[in-house]
Coordinates of N, CA and C in Angstrom, one line a residue:
Chain A
M1 N 0.5 -0.8 0.1 CA -0.1 0.0 0.0 C 0.8 1.3 0.2
P2 N 0.6 2.4 -0.5 CA 1.3 3.6 -0.4 C 1.0 3.9 0.6
Q3 N 2.2 5.0 1.1 CA 2.4 6.1 2.3 C 2.1 6.9 2.0
V4 N 0.8 7.2 3.0 CA 0.7 8.6 3.1 C 1.2 9.1 3.9
P5 N 1.5 10.7 4.3 CA 2.1 11.2 5.2 C 1.4 11.5 6.5
D6 N 2.4 11.5 7.6 CA 1.2 11.9 8.8 C 0.8 13.1 8.7
P7 N -0.6 13.4 9.5 CA -1.1 14.4 9.5 C -0.2 15.5 9.5
A8 N 0.4 15.9 11.1 CA 1.6 17.1 11.2 C 2.8 16.6 11.5
P9 N 3.6 16.4 10.7 CA 5.4 16.0 11.1 C 5.5 17.5 11.2
D10 N 7.1 17.2 11.6 CA 7.8 18.8 11.9 C 8.0 19.7 11.0
H11 N 7.8 19.0 9.4 CA 8.4 20.3 8.7 C 7.0 20.4 8.1
M12 N 5.9 20.6 9.1 CA 4.7 20.8 8.6 C 4.5 22.6 9.1
T13 N 4.9 22.7 9.9 CA 4.8 24.1 11.0 C 5.2 25.0 10.1
G14 N 4.6 26.4 10.5 CA 5.1 27.8 9.7 C 4.2 28.1 9.1
E15 N 5.1 28.6 8.1 CA 4.3 29.3 6.7 C 4.5 28.4 5.6
R16 N 5.1 27.6 5.8 CA 5.0 26.9 4.7 C 3.7 25.4 4.7
S17 N 2.8 25.8 5.8 CA 2.1 24.5 6.0 C 0.5 25.4 6.1
F18 N -0.7 24.8 5.9 CA -1.8 25.1 6.0 C -2.7 24.3 6.7
H19 N -3.4 24.3 7.4 CA -4.7 23.1 7.8 C -5.7 24.2 8.3
L20 N -6.7 23.3 7.3 CA -8.0 23.6 7.3 C -9.7 22.7 7.8
V21 N -10.3 23.1 8.4 CA -10.9 21.9 8.8 C -12.7 22.8 8.5
I22 N -13.3 22.2 7.7 CA -14.4 22.4 7.0 C -15.9 21.6 7.0
A23 N -16.8 22.7 7.1 CA -18.1 21.2 7.1 C -18.0 21.0 5.5
A24 N -18.5 19.6 5.3 CA -18.4 19.3 3.7 C -19.6 19.6 3.2
D25 N -19.8 20.6 2.7 CA -21.3 21.4 1.2 C -20.3 22.3 0.2
P26 N -21.2 22.6 -0.3 CA -20.4 23.3 -1.8 C -20.1 24.9 -0.6
T27 N -20.9 25.3 0.0 CA -20.9 27.2 0.5 C -19.3 26.7 1.7
S28 N -19.4 26.4 2.5 CA -18.2 26.0 3.2 C -17.0 25.6 2.0
V29 N -17.2 24.9 0.8 CA -15.7 24.8 0.2 C -16.0 26.1 -0.3
R30 N -16.4 26.8 -0.6 CA -15.8 28.3 -1.0 C -15.6 29.4 -0.5
S31 N -15.9 29.0 0.8 CA -15.2 30.3 1.8 C -14.1 29.2 2.0
G32 N -13.9 27.9 2.7 CA -12.8 27.4 2.7 C -11.4 28.0 1.4
L33 N -12.0 27.9 0.3 CA -11.1 28.1 -0.3 C -10.5 29.4 -0.7
A34 N -11.1 30.5 -0.2 CA -11.0 31.6 0.0 C -10.2 32.0 0.7
R35 N -10.2 31.6 2.2 CA -9.5 31.4 2.9 C -7.7 30.9 3.0
L36 N -7.5 29.8 2.3 CA -6.5 29.2 2.1 C -5.6 29.8 0.9
T37 N -6.7 30.4 -0.4 CA -5.7 31.0 -1.4 C -5.3 32.4 -0.6
A38 N -6.1 33.0 0.6 CA -5.2 34.1 1.1 C -4.2 34.0 1.9
A39 N -3.7 32.8 2.1 CA -2.7 32.3 3.3 C -1.8 31.8 2.8
A40 N -0.4 31.9 3.8 CA 0.3 31.2 3.1 C 0.2 29.3 3.1
P41 N 0.9 29.0 2.7 CA 1.7 29.4 1.3 C 1.2 29.0 0.0
V42 N -0.1 29.1 0.0 CA -0.9 29.4 -1.4 C -0.7 30.6 -1.8
V43 N -0.7 31.9 -1.0 CA -0.7 32.9 -1.6 C 0.7 33.5 -1.9
D44 N 1.5 32.6 -1.7 CA 2.8 33.1 -2.2 C 3.0 32.1 -3.5
L45 N 2.1 31.6 -4.2 CA 2.7 30.6 -5.3 C 2.7 31.9 -6.6
N46 N 3.3 31.1 -7.6 CA 2.9 32.2 -8.6 C 1.4 31.9 -9.2
A47 N 1.0 32.5 -10.1 CA -0.5 33.0 -10.5 C -1.6 31.4 -10.7
D48 N -0.2 31.0 -11.8 CA -0.7 29.8 -12.7 C -0.6 28.5 -11.2
H49 N 0.1 28.5 -10.5 CA 0.6 27.3 -9.1 C -0.8 27.3 -8.4
R50 N -1.3 28.8 -8.2 CA -2.1 29.2 -7.4 C -3.7 28.5 -7.6
A51 N -4.0 29.3 -9.1 CA -5.2 28.5 -9.6 C -5.6 27.0 -10.2
T52 N -4.7 26.6 -10.0 CA -4.4 25.0 -10.4 C -4.6 24.5 -8.7
T53 N -3.8 24.7 -8.4 CA -4.3 24.4 -6.6 C -6.0 24.5 -5.8
E54 N -6.5 26.1 -6.4 CA -7.6 26.0 -6.7 C -8.4 25.2 -6.4
L55 N -8.2 25.1 -7.7 CA -9.3 24.4 -8.9 C -9.4 22.5 -8.7
V56 N -7.9 22.0 -8.1 CA -7.7 20.4 -7.7 C -8.5 21.0 -6.2
L57 N -8.5 21.2 -5.4 CA -8.8 21.5 -3.7 C -10.1 21.6 -4.1
A58 N -11.0 22.7 -4.9 CA -12.5 22.7 -5.2 C -12.9 21.5 -5.1
E59 N -12.3 20.8 -6.9 CA -12.8 19.2 -6.9 C -12.6 18.3 -5.7
I60 N -12.0 18.5 -5.7 CA -11.6 16.9 -4.6 C -12.7 17.2 -3.1
L61 N -12.7 18.8 -3.0 CA -13.4 18.8 -1.6 C -14.8 18.4 -1.8
N62 N -15.2 19.4 -3.2 CA -16.5 19.2 -3.7 C -17.1 17.7 -3.6
N63 N -16.3 17.1 -4.2 CA -16.6 15.5 -4.3 C -17.0 14.5 -2.9
V64 N -16.1 15.2 -1.9 CA -16.4 14.8 -0.6 C -17.6 15.4 -0.2
A65 N -18.1 16.4 -0.4 CA -19.2 16.4 -0.1 C -20.5 15.8 -0.4
E66 N -20.3 15.7 -1.7 CA -21.5 15.1 -2.5 C -21.4 13.5 -2.4
H67 N -20.7 13.3 -2.6 CA -20.4 11.7 -2.7 C -19.9 11.1 -1.5
A68 N -19.0 11.5 -0.4 CA -18.9 10.7 1.3 C -19.9 11.0 1.9
Y69 N -20.5 11.8 1.6 CA -21.1 12.6 2.8 C -22.8 12.8 1.7
P70 N -23.3 12.0 1.2 CA -24.1 12.1 0.4 C -25.2 12.7 1.4
T71 N -25.9 12.3 2.4 CA -26.8 13.0 3.3 C -26.5 14.3 4.0
G72 N -25.2 15.0 3.7 CA -25.0 15.9 4.4 C -24.5 15.7 6.0
G73 N -23.9 17.0 6.8 CA -23.6 16.7 7.9 C -21.8 16.6 8.5
G74 N -21.2 16.1 7.0 CA -20.1 15.8 7.8 C -19.0 16.8 8.0
T75 N -17.6 16.4 8.2 CA -16.1 17.9 7.8 C -15.4 17.1 7.0
V76 N -14.6 17.4 6.5 CA -13.4 17.2 6.1 C -12.0 18.2 5.9
T77 N -10.7 17.5 6.3 CA -9.7 18.3 7.1 C -8.7 18.0 5.9
L78 N -8.1 19.2 5.1 CA -7.4 19.4 4.8 C -6.2 20.1 5.5
T79 N -4.4 19.3 4.8 CA -3.4 19.8 5.5 C -2.6 20.2 3.9
L80 N -1.9 21.2 4.0 CA -0.9 21.4 2.6 C 0.0 22.2 3.2
W81 N 1.2 21.4 2.4 CA 2.5 22.0 2.6 C 3.2 22.1 1.6
L82 N 4.0 22.9 1.8 CA 5.3 23.6 0.4 C 6.4 22.2 0.6
T83 N 6.7 21.7 -0.5 CA 7.4 20.7 -0.9 C 8.8 21.4 -2.1
A84 N 10.4 20.9 -2.2 CA 10.9 21.4 -3.4 C 9.9 20.7 -4.4
A85 N 9.2 19.5 -4.7 CA 8.2 19.7 -5.8 C 7.4 20.0 -6.1
G86 N 6.6 20.7 -4.9 CA 5.1 21.4 -5.0 C 4.4 21.6 -3.9
L87 N 2.9 21.3 -3.9 CA 2.3 21.2 -2.8 C 2.1 20.3 -2.6
S88 N 2.6 19.5 -1.2 CA 2.1 18.5 -1.0 C 0.0 18.4 -0.1
C89 N -0.5 17.6 -0.2 CA -1.6 17.8 0.0 C -2.3 16.7 0.9
L90 N -2.9 16.7 1.9 CA -3.9 15.6 2.3 C -5.2 16.1 2.8
V91 N -6.4 15.3 2.0 CA -7.5 15.5 2.1 C -8.1 14.3 3.3
V92 N -8.5 14.5 4.4 CA -9.0 13.3 5.1 C -10.8 13.8 5.7
D93 N -11.4 12.5 5.2 CA -13.2 12.4 5.6 C -13.2 11.5 6.2
C94 N -14.4 11.4 7.2 CA -15.2 10.3 7.7 C -15.9 10.0 7.5
G95 N -16.9 10.0 5.7 CA -17.4 9.4 4.9 C -17.2 8.6 4.3
Q96 N -18.5 8.0 3.7 CA -18.4 6.6 2.5 C -17.3 6.7 1.8
P97 N -17.0 5.1 1.8 CA -15.6 5.1 1.3 C -15.9 5.0 -0.3
M98 N -14.6 4.9 -1.4 CA -14.6 5.1 -2.5 C -15.2 3.9 -3.0
P99 N -16.3 4.4 -4.5 CA -16.5 2.8 -4.4 C -16.0 1.8 -5.1
G100 N -15.9 0.2 -4.8 CA -14.6 -0.6 -4.7 C -13.8 -0.4 -4.2
G101 N -13.6 1.0 -3.2 CA -12.3 0.6 -3.1 C -11.2 1.9 -3.5
N102 N -11.9 2.0 -4.9 CA -10.3 2.7 -5.7 C -11.0 4.4 -6.3
L103 N -10.0 4.8 -6.4 CA -10.3 6.0 -7.3 C -10.6 5.9 -8.5
P104 N -11.9 6.7 -9.1 CA -12.1 6.7 -10.4 C -11.0 7.1 -11.3
T105 N -11.1 6.6 -12.3 CA -10.4 6.8 -13.5 C -10.1 8.2 -14.1
G106 N -11.2 8.7 -13.8 CA -10.7 10.1 -14.5 C -11.4 10.0 -16.3
R107 N -11.1 9.2 -16.8 CA -11.8 8.9 -18.2 C -12.9 9.7 -18.2
L108 N -12.6 10.8 -20.1 CA -14.0 11.8 -19.9 C -15.1 10.7 -20.4
P109 N -16.2 11.5 -20.0 CA -17.7 10.9 -20.6 C -17.4 10.8 -22.4
S110 N -18.0 9.8 -22.3 CA -17.9 9.3 -23.9 C -19.2 10.1 -24.5
V111 N -20.3 10.8 -23.9 CA -21.6 11.2 -24.5 C -20.9 12.6 -25.2
D112 N -22.0 13.0 -25.8 CA -21.8 14.3 -26.8 C -21.5 15.4 -26.0
L113 N -22.8 15.4 -25.1 CA -22.9 16.7 -24.1 C -22.6 16.6 -22.9
P114 N -22.2 15.9 -22.2 CA -21.9 15.4 -20.6 C -21.9 16.6 -19.9
E115 N -22.7 16.5 -18.8 CA -22.7 17.7 -17.4 C -22.1 17.0 -16.6
G116 N -21.2 16.4 -16.6 CA -20.7 16.2 -15.3 C -19.5 14.7 -15.4
G117 N -19.2 14.4 -14.6 CA -17.8 13.9 -14.9 C -16.5 14.5 -15.5
F118 N -16.5 15.6 -15.5 CA -14.8 16.3 -15.7 C -14.3 16.4 -14.2
G119 N -14.6 16.4 -13.4 CA -14.0 16.5 -11.5 C -12.8 15.4 -11.8
W120 N -12.7 14.3 -11.7 CA -11.6 13.4 -11.6 C -10.6 13.1 -12.5
H121 N -11.6 13.8 -14.0 CA -10.0 14.1 -15.3 C -9.4 15.0 -14.7
L122 N -10.1 16.4 -14.2 CA -9.4 17.2 -14.1 C -8.0 17.2 -12.9
I123 N -8.7 16.4 -11.9 CA -7.7 16.0 -10.6 C -6.5 15.2 -10.9
R124 N -6.9 14.2 -12.1 CA -5.6 13.3 -12.6 C -4.7 14.3 -13.5
S125 N -5.3 15.2 -14.3 CA -4.4 15.6 -15.3 C -3.9 16.6 -14.5
L126 N -4.1 17.1 -13.2 CA -3.3 18.3 -12.8 C -2.4 18.0 -11.4
T127 N -2.8 16.5 -11.1 CA -1.6 16.2 -10.0 C -0.8 14.8 -10.2
Q128 N 0.0 15.3 -9.6 CA 0.9 13.6 -9.1 C 1.0 12.9 -8.1
D129 N 1.1 11.7 -7.9 CA 1.3 10.6 -6.6 C -0.2 10.8 -6.0
L130 N -0.9 10.5 -6.7 CA -2.2 10.2 -5.9 C -2.5 9.1 -5.2
H131 N -2.7 9.0 -3.7 CA -2.8 8.0 -3.1 C -4.3 8.0 -2.3
Y132 N -5.2 7.0 -2.0 CA -6.3 6.8 -1.6 C -6.2 5.2 -0.6
T133 N -6.2 5.5 0.4 CA -6.6 4.7 1.2 C -7.5 5.1 2.6
R134 N -8.2 3.5 3.0 CA -9.0 3.6 3.6 C -9.0 3.0 4.9
S135 N -8.8 3.9 6.3 CA -8.5 3.0 7.4 C -9.1 3.6 8.5
D136 N -9.6 3.2 9.4 CA -9.9 3.3 10.6 C -11.8 4.3 10.4
H137 N -12.1 4.0 9.2 CA -13.5 4.6 8.7 C -13.1 5.8 8.5
Q138 N -12.0 6.1 7.8 CA -11.4 7.6 7.3 C -10.9 7.2 6.1
N139 N -11.4 8.2 4.8 CA -10.7 8.2 3.5 C -9.7 9.2 4.1
R140 N -8.4 8.7 2.8 CA -7.4 9.9 3.3 C -6.6 9.8 2.0
L141 N -6.8 10.6 1.5 CA -6.2 11.2 0.2 C -5.4 12.4 0.2
S142 N -3.8 11.4 -0.3 CA -2.7 12.7 -0.6 C -2.2 12.3 -2.2
F143 N -1.7 14.0 -2.1 CA -1.3 13.7 -3.8 C -0.5 15.2 -4.0
L144 N 0.3 15.6 -5.3 CA 1.4 16.9 -5.0 C 0.9 17.5 -6.3
I145 N 0.5 18.8 -5.7 CA 0.3 20.0 -7.0 C 1.9 20.4 -7.9
P146 N 2.2 19.7 -8.5 CA 3.5 20.1 -8.8 C 3.2 21.7 -9.3
G147 N 5.0 22.2 -9.2 CA 5.4 24.2 -9.4 C 5.4 23.9 -10.6
Chain B
M1 N -26.6 35.5 -8.4 CA -25.9 35.4 -9.7 C -26.1 36.4 -10.2
N2 N -25.7 37.2 -10.7 CA -25.9 38.3 -11.7 C -25.3 38.5 -13.0
L3 N -26.4 38.4 -13.9 CA -26.3 38.0 -15.1 C -26.9 39.4 -15.7
Q4 N -26.4 40.2 -16.9 CA -26.4 41.4 -17.4 C -26.5 40.9 -19.0
T5 N -28.3 40.9 -19.2 CA -28.4 40.8 -20.6 C -28.9 42.1 -21.5
Q6 N -27.9 41.9 -23.0 CA -27.9 43.0 -23.5 C -29.0 41.8 -25.1
T7 N -29.9 42.6 -25.7 CA -30.7 42.2 -26.9 C -30.1 42.9 -28.5
R8 N -29.5 42.2 -28.9 CA -29.3 42.8 -30.3 C -30.0 42.3 -31.5
P9 N -30.2 42.4 -32.5 CA -31.4 41.8 -33.8 C -30.5 40.3 -33.7
K10 N -29.4 40.1 -33.9 CA -29.2 38.5 -33.9 C -28.1 37.9 -33.1
V11 N -27.9 38.8 -31.6 CA -27.1 38.2 -30.6 C -28.1 38.6 -28.9
L12 N -28.4 37.9 -28.7 CA -28.8 37.7 -26.9 C -27.2 37.8 -26.1
S13 N -26.8 38.6 -25.6 CA -25.2 38.7 -24.8 C -26.1 38.6 -23.3
V14 N -25.0 37.5 -22.7 CA -24.9 37.6 -21.1 C -24.3 37.6 -20.4
L15 N -23.6 38.3 -20.1 CA -22.4 38.5 -18.9 C -22.3 38.4 -18.0
V16 N -21.8 38.1 -17.3 CA -21.8 37.0 -15.8 C -21.0 38.2 -14.9
I17 N -21.7 38.5 -14.1 CA -21.0 39.5 -13.2 C -20.7 38.8 -12.2
E18 N -20.3 38.0 -11.9 CA -19.4 36.9 -10.5 C -18.0 36.9 -11.1
D19 N -17.3 36.3 -9.9 CA -16.3 36.4 -10.8 C -15.8 34.3 -10.5
R20 N -17.3 33.6 -10.0 CA -16.9 32.3 -10.0 C -18.1 31.6 -10.4
I21 N -17.9 30.5 -11.2 CA -19.2 29.7 -11.5 C -18.6 28.4 -10.4
D22 N -19.5 27.7 -9.6 CA -18.4 26.7 -8.7 C -20.1 26.2 -7.9
A23 N -19.5 25.0 -7.6 CA -20.7 24.3 -7.3 C -21.5 24.6 -6.1
A24 N -21.4 25.8 -5.4 CA -22.0 26.2 -4.7 C -23.3 27.2 -5.7
S25 N -22.9 27.6 -7.1 CA -23.9 28.5 -7.8 C -24.4 27.8 -8.8
A26 N -23.7 26.6 -9.3 CA -24.2 26.3 -10.4 C -26.1 26.0 -11.2
I27 N -26.2 25.5 -9.7 CA -27.5 25.5 -9.9 C -28.4 26.9 -10.3
Q28 N -27.7 27.9 -9.4 CA -28.7 28.9 -9.8 C -28.3 29.7 -10.8
F29 N -27.1 29.4 -11.4 CA -26.4 29.6 -13.0 C -27.6 29.2 -13.9
K30 N -27.6 27.9 -13.8 CA -28.4 27.4 -14.9 C -29.8 27.7 -15.3
E31 N -30.5 27.7 -14.0 CA -31.9 28.0 -13.8 C -31.9 29.7 -14.0
R32 N -31.0 30.8 -13.7 CA -31.5 32.1 -14.3 C -30.9 31.8 -16.0
M33 N -30.3 31.4 -16.3 CA -29.9 31.6 -17.4 C -31.4 30.7 -18.7
R34 N -31.4 29.5 -17.8 CA -33.1 29.1 -18.5 C -33.9 30.0 -18.8
D35 N -34.2 30.9 -17.3 CA -35.0 32.0 -17.6 C -34.4 33.1 -18.3
L36 N -33.4 33.2 -18.8 CA -33.7 34.5 -19.3 C -33.5 34.4 -21.2
T37 N -33.3 33.1 -21.5 CA -33.3 32.2 -22.6 C -34.7 32.0 -23.1
Q38 N -35.5 32.0 -22.1 CA -36.8 31.2 -22.7 C -37.6 31.9 -23.9
T39 N -37.4 33.0 -24.0 CA -37.9 33.6 -25.3 C -37.2 34.2 -26.0
G40 N -37.5 34.2 -27.5 CA -36.1 34.9 -28.3 C -35.6 33.8 -29.0
D41 N -34.8 33.9 -30.4 CA -34.6 33.2 -31.0 C -32.6 33.5 -31.6
Q42 N -32.4 34.4 -30.6 CA -31.5 35.0 -31.5 C -29.9 33.7 -30.8
R43 N -28.5 33.9 -31.2 CA -28.0 33.1 -30.4 C -27.7 33.7 -29.5
V44 N -27.1 33.0 -28.7 CA -26.8 33.3 -27.4 C -25.3 33.3 -26.7
V45 N -25.0 34.6 -27.1 CA -23.5 34.9 -26.7 C -23.0 34.8 -24.7
L46 N -22.3 34.0 -23.8 CA -22.2 34.2 -22.9 C -21.3 34.5 -22.8
D47 N -20.5 35.6 -22.0 CA -19.7 36.4 -21.5 C -18.9 36.1 -20.6
L48 N -17.6 35.7 -20.5 CA -17.2 34.8 -19.2 C -16.0 35.9 -18.9
A49 N -16.0 36.6 -19.3 CA -14.8 38.0 -19.1 C -14.3 38.2 -17.6
R50 N -15.6 38.0 -17.1 CA -15.3 38.9 -15.2 C -15.2 37.3 -14.9
V51 N -15.6 36.2 -15.1 CA -15.0 34.9 -14.0 C -14.0 34.4 -14.5
Q52 N -13.4 34.4 -13.1 CA -11.7 34.3 -12.5 C -11.7 32.5 -12.1
F53 N -12.8 31.8 -11.7 CA -12.5 30.7 -11.4 C -14.4 29.8 -12.2
L54 N -13.4 28.3 -12.6 CA -14.9 27.5 -12.9 C -14.5 26.4 -12.6
D55 N -15.2 25.5 -11.5 CA -15.0 24.1 -11.2 C -16.1 23.7 -12.7
S56 N -15.7 22.2 -12.3 CA -16.1 20.8 -12.6 C -18.1 21.1 -13.1
S57 N -18.5 22.0 -12.0 CA -19.6 22.0 -11.5 C -20.5 23.1 -12.6
G58 N -19.8 23.7 -12.3 CA -20.1 25.4 -13.3 C -20.0 24.7 -14.9
L59 N -18.8 24.1 -15.1 CA -18.5 23.8 -16.2 C -20.3 22.9 -16.8
G60 N -20.1 22.1 -16.0 CA -21.1 20.9 -16.3 C -23.0 22.0 -16.2
A61 N -22.8 23.3 -15.7 CA -23.9 23.9 -15.9 C -23.7 24.7 -17.4
I62 N -22.8 25.2 -17.6 CA -22.5 25.6 -19.2 C -23.1 24.6 -20.3
V63 N -22.4 23.9 -20.0 CA -22.7 22.7 -21.4 C -24.4 22.5 -21.2
A64 N -24.8 22.2 -20.2 CA -26.3 22.0 -19.7 C -27.4 23.0 -20.2
V65 N -26.9 24.3 -19.9 CA -27.6 25.4 -20.7 C -27.3 25.5 -22.1
K66 N -26.5 24.8 -22.7 CA -26.3 24.2 -24.1 C -27.2 23.5 -25.0
K67 N -27.3 22.3 -24.0 CA -28.6 21.6 -24.3 C -30.4 22.1 -23.9
L68 N -30.1 22.8 -22.7 CA -31.2 23.3 -22.8 C -31.9 24.5 -23.7
L69 N -31.2 25.3 -24.4 CA -31.3 25.8 -25.8 C -31.8 24.7 -27.1
G70 N -31.3 23.7 -26.9 CA -31.6 22.9 -27.6 C -31.0 22.8 -29.6
P71 N -31.6 22.2 -30.5 CA -30.4 22.6 -31.6 C -30.5 23.3 -32.6
D72 N -31.3 24.3 -32.2 CA -31.7 24.8 -33.4 C -31.3 26.3 -32.7
R73 N -30.9 26.4 -31.5 CA -30.4 27.9 -30.6 C -29.2 27.9 -30.4
V74 N -27.9 28.9 -30.8 CA -26.7 28.4 -30.7 C -26.3 29.2 -29.1
L75 N -25.6 28.3 -28.8 CA -24.5 29.1 -27.5 C -23.0 28.9 -27.7
E76 N -22.2 30.4 -27.6 CA -21.4 30.6 -27.7 C -20.7 31.0 -26.4
L77 N -19.5 31.1 -26.5 CA -18.6 31.9 -25.3 C -18.1 33.2 -25.7
S78 N -17.6 33.8 -25.0 CA -16.7 35.2 -24.8 C -16.1 35.4 -23.9
G79 N -14.5 35.7 -24.2 CA -13.8 36.0 -23.4 C -13.5 35.3 -21.9
L80 N -12.5 34.3 -22.2 CA -12.7 33.5 -21.3 C -11.0 33.8 -20.8
T81 N -11.0 33.8 -19.4 CA -9.9 33.8 -18.6 C -8.6 32.9 -18.9
P82 N -7.6 33.1 -18.4 CA -6.7 31.8 -18.7 C -7.1 30.4 -17.9
T83 N -7.3 30.7 -16.5 CA -8.1 29.6 -15.7 C -8.8 28.8 -16.1
V84 N -10.1 29.6 -16.7 CA -11.6 29.2 -17.4 C -11.1 28.4 -18.8
E85 N -10.2 29.4 -19.6 CA -10.0 28.5 -20.9 C -9.2 26.9 -20.8
R86 N -8.8 27.2 -19.5 CA -8.1 26.0 -19.5 C -8.8 24.9 -18.7
V87 N -10.0 25.1 -17.8 CA -10.7 24.1 -17.8 C -11.6 23.5 -19.0
F88 N -12.2 24.7 -19.5 CA -12.0 23.8 -21.2 C -11.5 23.2 -22.0
R89 N -10.1 23.6 -22.0 CA -9.1 22.9 -23.0 C -9.0 21.5 -22.5
L90 N -8.9 21.6 -21.0 CA -8.1 20.2 -20.3 C -9.2 18.8 -20.5
T91 N -10.5 19.2 -20.3 CA -11.8 18.5 -20.5 C -12.3 18.3 -22.2
R92 N -11.9 19.3 -22.7 CA -12.3 19.0 -24.6 C -13.1 20.0 -24.5
M93 N -13.6 20.4 -24.1 CA -15.3 21.1 -24.3 C -15.1 22.6 -24.9
D94 N -13.7 22.6 -25.2 CA -13.4 23.8 -26.0 C -13.9 23.4 -27.2
S95 N -14.1 21.9 -27.5 CA -13.9 21.4 -29.1 C -15.8 21.5 -29.2
I96 N -16.4 22.1 -28.5 CA -17.9 21.6 -28.2 C -18.6 23.4 -28.3
F97 N -17.8 24.1 -28.1 CA -18.0 25.6 -28.2 C -17.4 26.2 -28.7
T98 N -18.1 26.8 -30.0 CA -17.1 28.4 -30.3 C -17.4 29.4 -29.2
I99 N -15.6 29.7 -29.6 CA -15.1 30.3 -28.3 C -14.4 31.5 -29.0
H100 N -15.3 33.0 -28.4 CA -14.4 34.1 -29.5 C -13.5 34.9 -28.2
A101 N -12.8 35.7 -28.2 CA -11.6 36.5 -27.6 C -12.6 37.6 -26.9
S102 N -13.3 38.2 -27.9 CA -14.2 39.5 -26.9 C -15.9 39.3 -27.1
L103 N -16.5 39.4 -26.0 CA -18.1 40.0 -26.8 C -18.2 40.4 -28.0
E104 N -17.6 41.8 -28.3 CA -17.3 42.2 -29.7 C -17.0 41.9 -30.2
A105 N -15.8 41.2 -30.5 CA -16.2 39.6 -31.8 C -16.9 38.7 -31.8
A106 N -17.3 38.1 -31.0 CA -18.6 37.8 -31.1 C -20.2 38.4 -31.9
V107 N -20.0 39.1 -31.3 CA -21.0 40.1 -32.0 C -20.8 40.5 -33.5
S108 N -19.8 41.0 -33.7 CA -19.0 41.5 -34.8 C -19.3 39.7 -36.2
H109 N -18.8 38.8 -35.1 CA -19.1 37.5 -36.2 C -20.6 37.3 -36.8
A110 N -21.4 37.1 -35.5 CA -23.1 37.3 -35.8 C -23.7 38.3 -36.8
A111 N -22.9 39.0 -36.9 CA -23.5 40.0 -37.7 C -23.1 39.8 -38.9
S112 N -21.8 39.0 -39.4 CA -21.6 38.7 -40.8 C -22.1 37.5 -41.3
T113 N -23.1 36.9 -40.2 CA -23.5 35.9 -41.5 C -24.8 35.7 -41.2

C-alpha cells in the first residue's frame, strides 16, 4: 500500500503549511478556498500554481461533499505543505468509502454533451502521486500539485 | 447570480457579473440562464470575461445550458480568462463551443453571418 504522510510532521509547521477543517458542503468549500488562497503558503505561489491549487482542491472537496457525505453533515480536513516538488496535500474525511475502494479513472465521458464526469479527469490531469487509503473509517487522499 | 443581458437583432449577450461559477452557484446559474433564454431565437453569447474561477460543476452547468437551448439555438462563449480557458481545454469542451476572444468579436461574427 502507498504510504500517506502523517498529518502533522515537524516540517509542516510555520508558513510553509496550512491546515483547514470545514463542513463538507459547497458553500463551506467556497469560503474555505478563499481562506486558503489568501494565506501562506498558497498566497505566495505563482498565479498559475495558485489557480491549479484552487481548482484541484475545489474538485476534491466538493467530491467529498457530494459523494462521501451524500446526506450531508460531515466535515473534511485539509492539510497542505510546500516542498521542493510542489504543494503536498492530504484530505481526510469520515464519510463513505470510494466505490470499490478505488479512485475513479478520470476517463472523460463519452456522450456528446456531458454535464458531469469532468472532476476526476481534472484532478488526475493536474496532480501527481495520487494515493487513496481507507482505514479506521477514514478516507485519506494524498497528492502533489507540482509547481 | 448576477447576469446582465443585452439584446441585439441577432445576438442575446449574457455577461456574468460574478467572479466564479462553482459548485455553490452552478444550479442557480443554470436556472437563471434558462429564464433569460426562454423567449427569443437569437444566438446566445455567454461572456465569461469577469469569471476568474470555473470548476467542473460550473462547466457542467454551461453544457447544460447549451442542451436547454436545443439544436436550433446556438450558445457561444466569449472572453475566457486563462484559468477558465484551461478547464475547457483539459476537458476538451473547447471543441463543442465556438469561443470568441471578446464579446465584441462574437457580436461582429454574428453580424457577418
